[in-house]
XYZ file of C-alpha atoms in Angstrom:
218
model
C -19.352 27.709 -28.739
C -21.203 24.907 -26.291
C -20.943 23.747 -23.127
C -18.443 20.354 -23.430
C -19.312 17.771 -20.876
C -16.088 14.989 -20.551
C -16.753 11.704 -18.491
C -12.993 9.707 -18.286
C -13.731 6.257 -17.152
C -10.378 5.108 -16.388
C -8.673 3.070 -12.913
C -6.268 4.727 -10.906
C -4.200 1.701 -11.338
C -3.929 1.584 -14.770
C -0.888 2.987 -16.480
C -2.107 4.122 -19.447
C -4.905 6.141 -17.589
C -2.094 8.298 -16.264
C -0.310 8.713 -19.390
C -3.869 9.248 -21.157
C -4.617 12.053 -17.933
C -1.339 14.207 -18.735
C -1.987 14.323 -22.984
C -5.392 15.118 -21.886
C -4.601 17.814 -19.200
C -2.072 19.143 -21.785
C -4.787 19.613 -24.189
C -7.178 21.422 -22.045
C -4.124 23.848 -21.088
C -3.260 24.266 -24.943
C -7.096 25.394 -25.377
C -7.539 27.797 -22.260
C -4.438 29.310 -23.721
C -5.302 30.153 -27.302
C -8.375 32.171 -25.606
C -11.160 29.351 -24.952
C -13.559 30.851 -22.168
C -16.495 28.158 -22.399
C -16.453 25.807 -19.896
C -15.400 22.626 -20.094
C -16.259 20.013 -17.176
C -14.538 16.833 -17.130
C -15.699 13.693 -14.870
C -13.516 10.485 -13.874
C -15.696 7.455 -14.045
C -15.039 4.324 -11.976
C -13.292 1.459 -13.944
C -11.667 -1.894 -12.413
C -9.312 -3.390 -14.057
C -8.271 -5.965 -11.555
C -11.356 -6.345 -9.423
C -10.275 -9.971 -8.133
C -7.346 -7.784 -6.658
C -6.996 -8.448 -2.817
C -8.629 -6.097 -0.379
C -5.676 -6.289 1.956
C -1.990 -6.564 1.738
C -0.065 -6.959 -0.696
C 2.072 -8.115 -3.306
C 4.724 -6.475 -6.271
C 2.742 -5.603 -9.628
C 5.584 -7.235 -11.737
C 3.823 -10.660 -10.368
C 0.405 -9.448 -11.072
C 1.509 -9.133 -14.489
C 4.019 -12.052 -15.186
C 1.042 -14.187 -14.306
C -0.783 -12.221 -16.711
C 1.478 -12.003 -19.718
C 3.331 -15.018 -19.310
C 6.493 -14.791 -17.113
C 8.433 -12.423 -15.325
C 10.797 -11.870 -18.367
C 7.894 -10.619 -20.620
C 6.141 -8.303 -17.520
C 9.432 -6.636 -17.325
C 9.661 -5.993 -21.169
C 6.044 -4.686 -20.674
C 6.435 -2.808 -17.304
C 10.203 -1.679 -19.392
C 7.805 0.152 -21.987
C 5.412 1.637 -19.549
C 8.278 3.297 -18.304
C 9.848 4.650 -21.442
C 6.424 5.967 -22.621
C 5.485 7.467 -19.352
C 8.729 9.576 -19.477
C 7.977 11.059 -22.608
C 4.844 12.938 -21.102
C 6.859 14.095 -17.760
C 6.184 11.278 -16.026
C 7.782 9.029 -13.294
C 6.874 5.215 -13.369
C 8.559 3.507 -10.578
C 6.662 0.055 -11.655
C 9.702 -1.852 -9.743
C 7.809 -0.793 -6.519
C 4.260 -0.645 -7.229
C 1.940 -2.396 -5.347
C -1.352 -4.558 -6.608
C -4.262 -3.019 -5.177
C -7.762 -2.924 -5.024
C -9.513 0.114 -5.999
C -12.878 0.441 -4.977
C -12.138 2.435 -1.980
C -10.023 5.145 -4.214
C -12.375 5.189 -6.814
C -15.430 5.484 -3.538
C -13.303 8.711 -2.460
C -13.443 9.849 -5.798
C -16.748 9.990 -5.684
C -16.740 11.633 -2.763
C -14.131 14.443 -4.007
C -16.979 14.893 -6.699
C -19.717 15.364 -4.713
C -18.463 17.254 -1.734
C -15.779 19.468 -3.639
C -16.307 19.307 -7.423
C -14.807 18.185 -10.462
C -11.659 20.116 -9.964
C -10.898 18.820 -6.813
C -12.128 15.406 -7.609
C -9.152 15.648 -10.598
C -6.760 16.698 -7.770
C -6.989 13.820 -6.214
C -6.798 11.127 -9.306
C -3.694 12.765 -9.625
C -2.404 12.394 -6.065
C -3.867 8.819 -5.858
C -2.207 7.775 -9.544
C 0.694 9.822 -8.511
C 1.707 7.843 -5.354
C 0.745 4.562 -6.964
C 3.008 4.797 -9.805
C 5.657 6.757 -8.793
C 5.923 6.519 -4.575
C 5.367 2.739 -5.033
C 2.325 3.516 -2.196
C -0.249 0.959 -1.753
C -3.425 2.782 -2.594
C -5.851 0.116 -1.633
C -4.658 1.011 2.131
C -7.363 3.129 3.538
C -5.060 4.568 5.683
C -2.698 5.750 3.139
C -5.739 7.216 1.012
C -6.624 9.293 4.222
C -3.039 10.958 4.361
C -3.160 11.579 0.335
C -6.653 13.458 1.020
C -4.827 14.851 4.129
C -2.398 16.120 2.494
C -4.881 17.970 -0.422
C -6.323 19.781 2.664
C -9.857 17.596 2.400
C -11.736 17.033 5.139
C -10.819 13.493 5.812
C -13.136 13.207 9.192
C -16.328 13.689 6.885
C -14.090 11.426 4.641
C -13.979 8.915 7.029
C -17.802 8.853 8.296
C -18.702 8.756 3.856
C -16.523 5.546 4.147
C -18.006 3.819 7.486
C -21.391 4.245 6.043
C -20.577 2.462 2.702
C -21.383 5.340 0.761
C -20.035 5.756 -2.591
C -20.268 2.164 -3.189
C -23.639 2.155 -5.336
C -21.809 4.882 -7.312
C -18.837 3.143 -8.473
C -21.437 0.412 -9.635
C -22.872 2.638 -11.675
C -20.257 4.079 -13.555
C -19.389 -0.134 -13.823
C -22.646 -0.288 -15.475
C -22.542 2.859 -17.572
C -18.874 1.689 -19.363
C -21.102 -1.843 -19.748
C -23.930 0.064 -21.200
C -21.249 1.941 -23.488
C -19.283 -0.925 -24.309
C -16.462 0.418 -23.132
C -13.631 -2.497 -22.813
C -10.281 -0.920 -22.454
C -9.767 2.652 -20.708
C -9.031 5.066 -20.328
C -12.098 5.929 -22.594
C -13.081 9.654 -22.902
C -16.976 9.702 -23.568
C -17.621 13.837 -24.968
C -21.100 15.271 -24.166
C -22.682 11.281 -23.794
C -22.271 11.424 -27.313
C -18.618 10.763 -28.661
C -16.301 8.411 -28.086
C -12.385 8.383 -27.609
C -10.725 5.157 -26.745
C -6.952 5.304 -25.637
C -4.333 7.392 -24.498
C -4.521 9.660 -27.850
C -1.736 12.248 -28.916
C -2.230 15.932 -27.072
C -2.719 17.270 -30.382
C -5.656 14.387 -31.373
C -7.025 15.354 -28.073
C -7.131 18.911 -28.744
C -8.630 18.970 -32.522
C -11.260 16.788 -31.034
C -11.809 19.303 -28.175
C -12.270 22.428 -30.530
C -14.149 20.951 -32.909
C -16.793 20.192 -30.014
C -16.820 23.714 -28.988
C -17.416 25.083 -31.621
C -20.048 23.363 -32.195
């Protein structure tokens, strides 16, 4: 057995990050169940997939992505699917009322989740951020809403607050833009294992979890 080393660059935003985070998180549960005791550390990376987003207010997703895929009629077939999919792995897409957002400042607080509290906590809160983005329709490129999702994780969202006034966290997320650049990563979510093997997509639990053992017992 080794030490396995997972860096996730994916976007809170992104739909099939969250469907990709729940196979994933299903496969690390199916290993620490059939015995595994070696320790696994996983890492969200910063992606963007809508940088040009607007910082400020803003606007129904199903018009980010009509403009996108070519009408309103073929964003709801798309959003439609999401949906469906999502469902299948336990989860609840509201994509009627989510909100376009930009997501440097989530994927700053991520950082700072990392750093301050580790990578369990920093997973805590990818799931709170992708949780009220997709399914409470909240607008996560709010600062003020971020706070209260941290607030409500218990985090200390005064130290939270000074990381964010200083502009901290910034230089970060540019690096994990330059790392998936230096990777030629495209698309996420894209799982990179131990800075050494690459899975692209939302894979199958079981996929995930073949790949998984066969790097631990390595």
């Amino acid at each position: 057995m080794c030490f396995v080393r997972i860096e996730i660059w994916s976007d809170v935003v992104c739909p099939w990050c969250y469907i990709g985070k729940r196979r994933f998180d299903a496969a690390l549960a199916n290993i620490a169940a059939k015995g595994n005791t070696e320790p696994i550390e996983v890492i969200y990376r910063s992606y963007q997939l809508d940088p040009n987003a607007p910082v400020t207010g803003s606007t129904p997703v199903i018009e980010a992505y009509a403009k996108k895929f070519g009408g309103r009629e073929r964003a709801a077939q798309i959003l439609s699917h999401l949906t469906t999919v999502a469902a299948g792995d336990g989860l609840t897409f509201r994509m009627d009322i989510a909100q376009r957002a930009h997501t440097l400042l989530a994927h700053r607080i991520l950082h700072w989740s990392l750093m301050q509290y580790g990578p369990d906590t920093q997973a805590q809160v990818k799931e709170a951020f992708m949780a009220a983005y997709f399914t409470d329709g909240v607008n996560i490129g709010e600062p003020e809403n971020l706070f209260a999702i941290c607030a409500g994780l218990e985090l200390d969202v005064n130290a939270l607050k000074r990381w964010i006034e200083s502009d901290q966290g910034t230089q970060e997320v540019h690096a994990d833009l330059q790392g998936a650049a230096m990777r030629d990563i495209t698309a996420v979510p894209t799982y990179v294992i131990n800075d050494q093997f690459m899975i692209p997509g939302a894979q199958d639990v079981e996929l995930f979890e073949r790949i998984l053992l066969k790097m631990l017992q390595q």
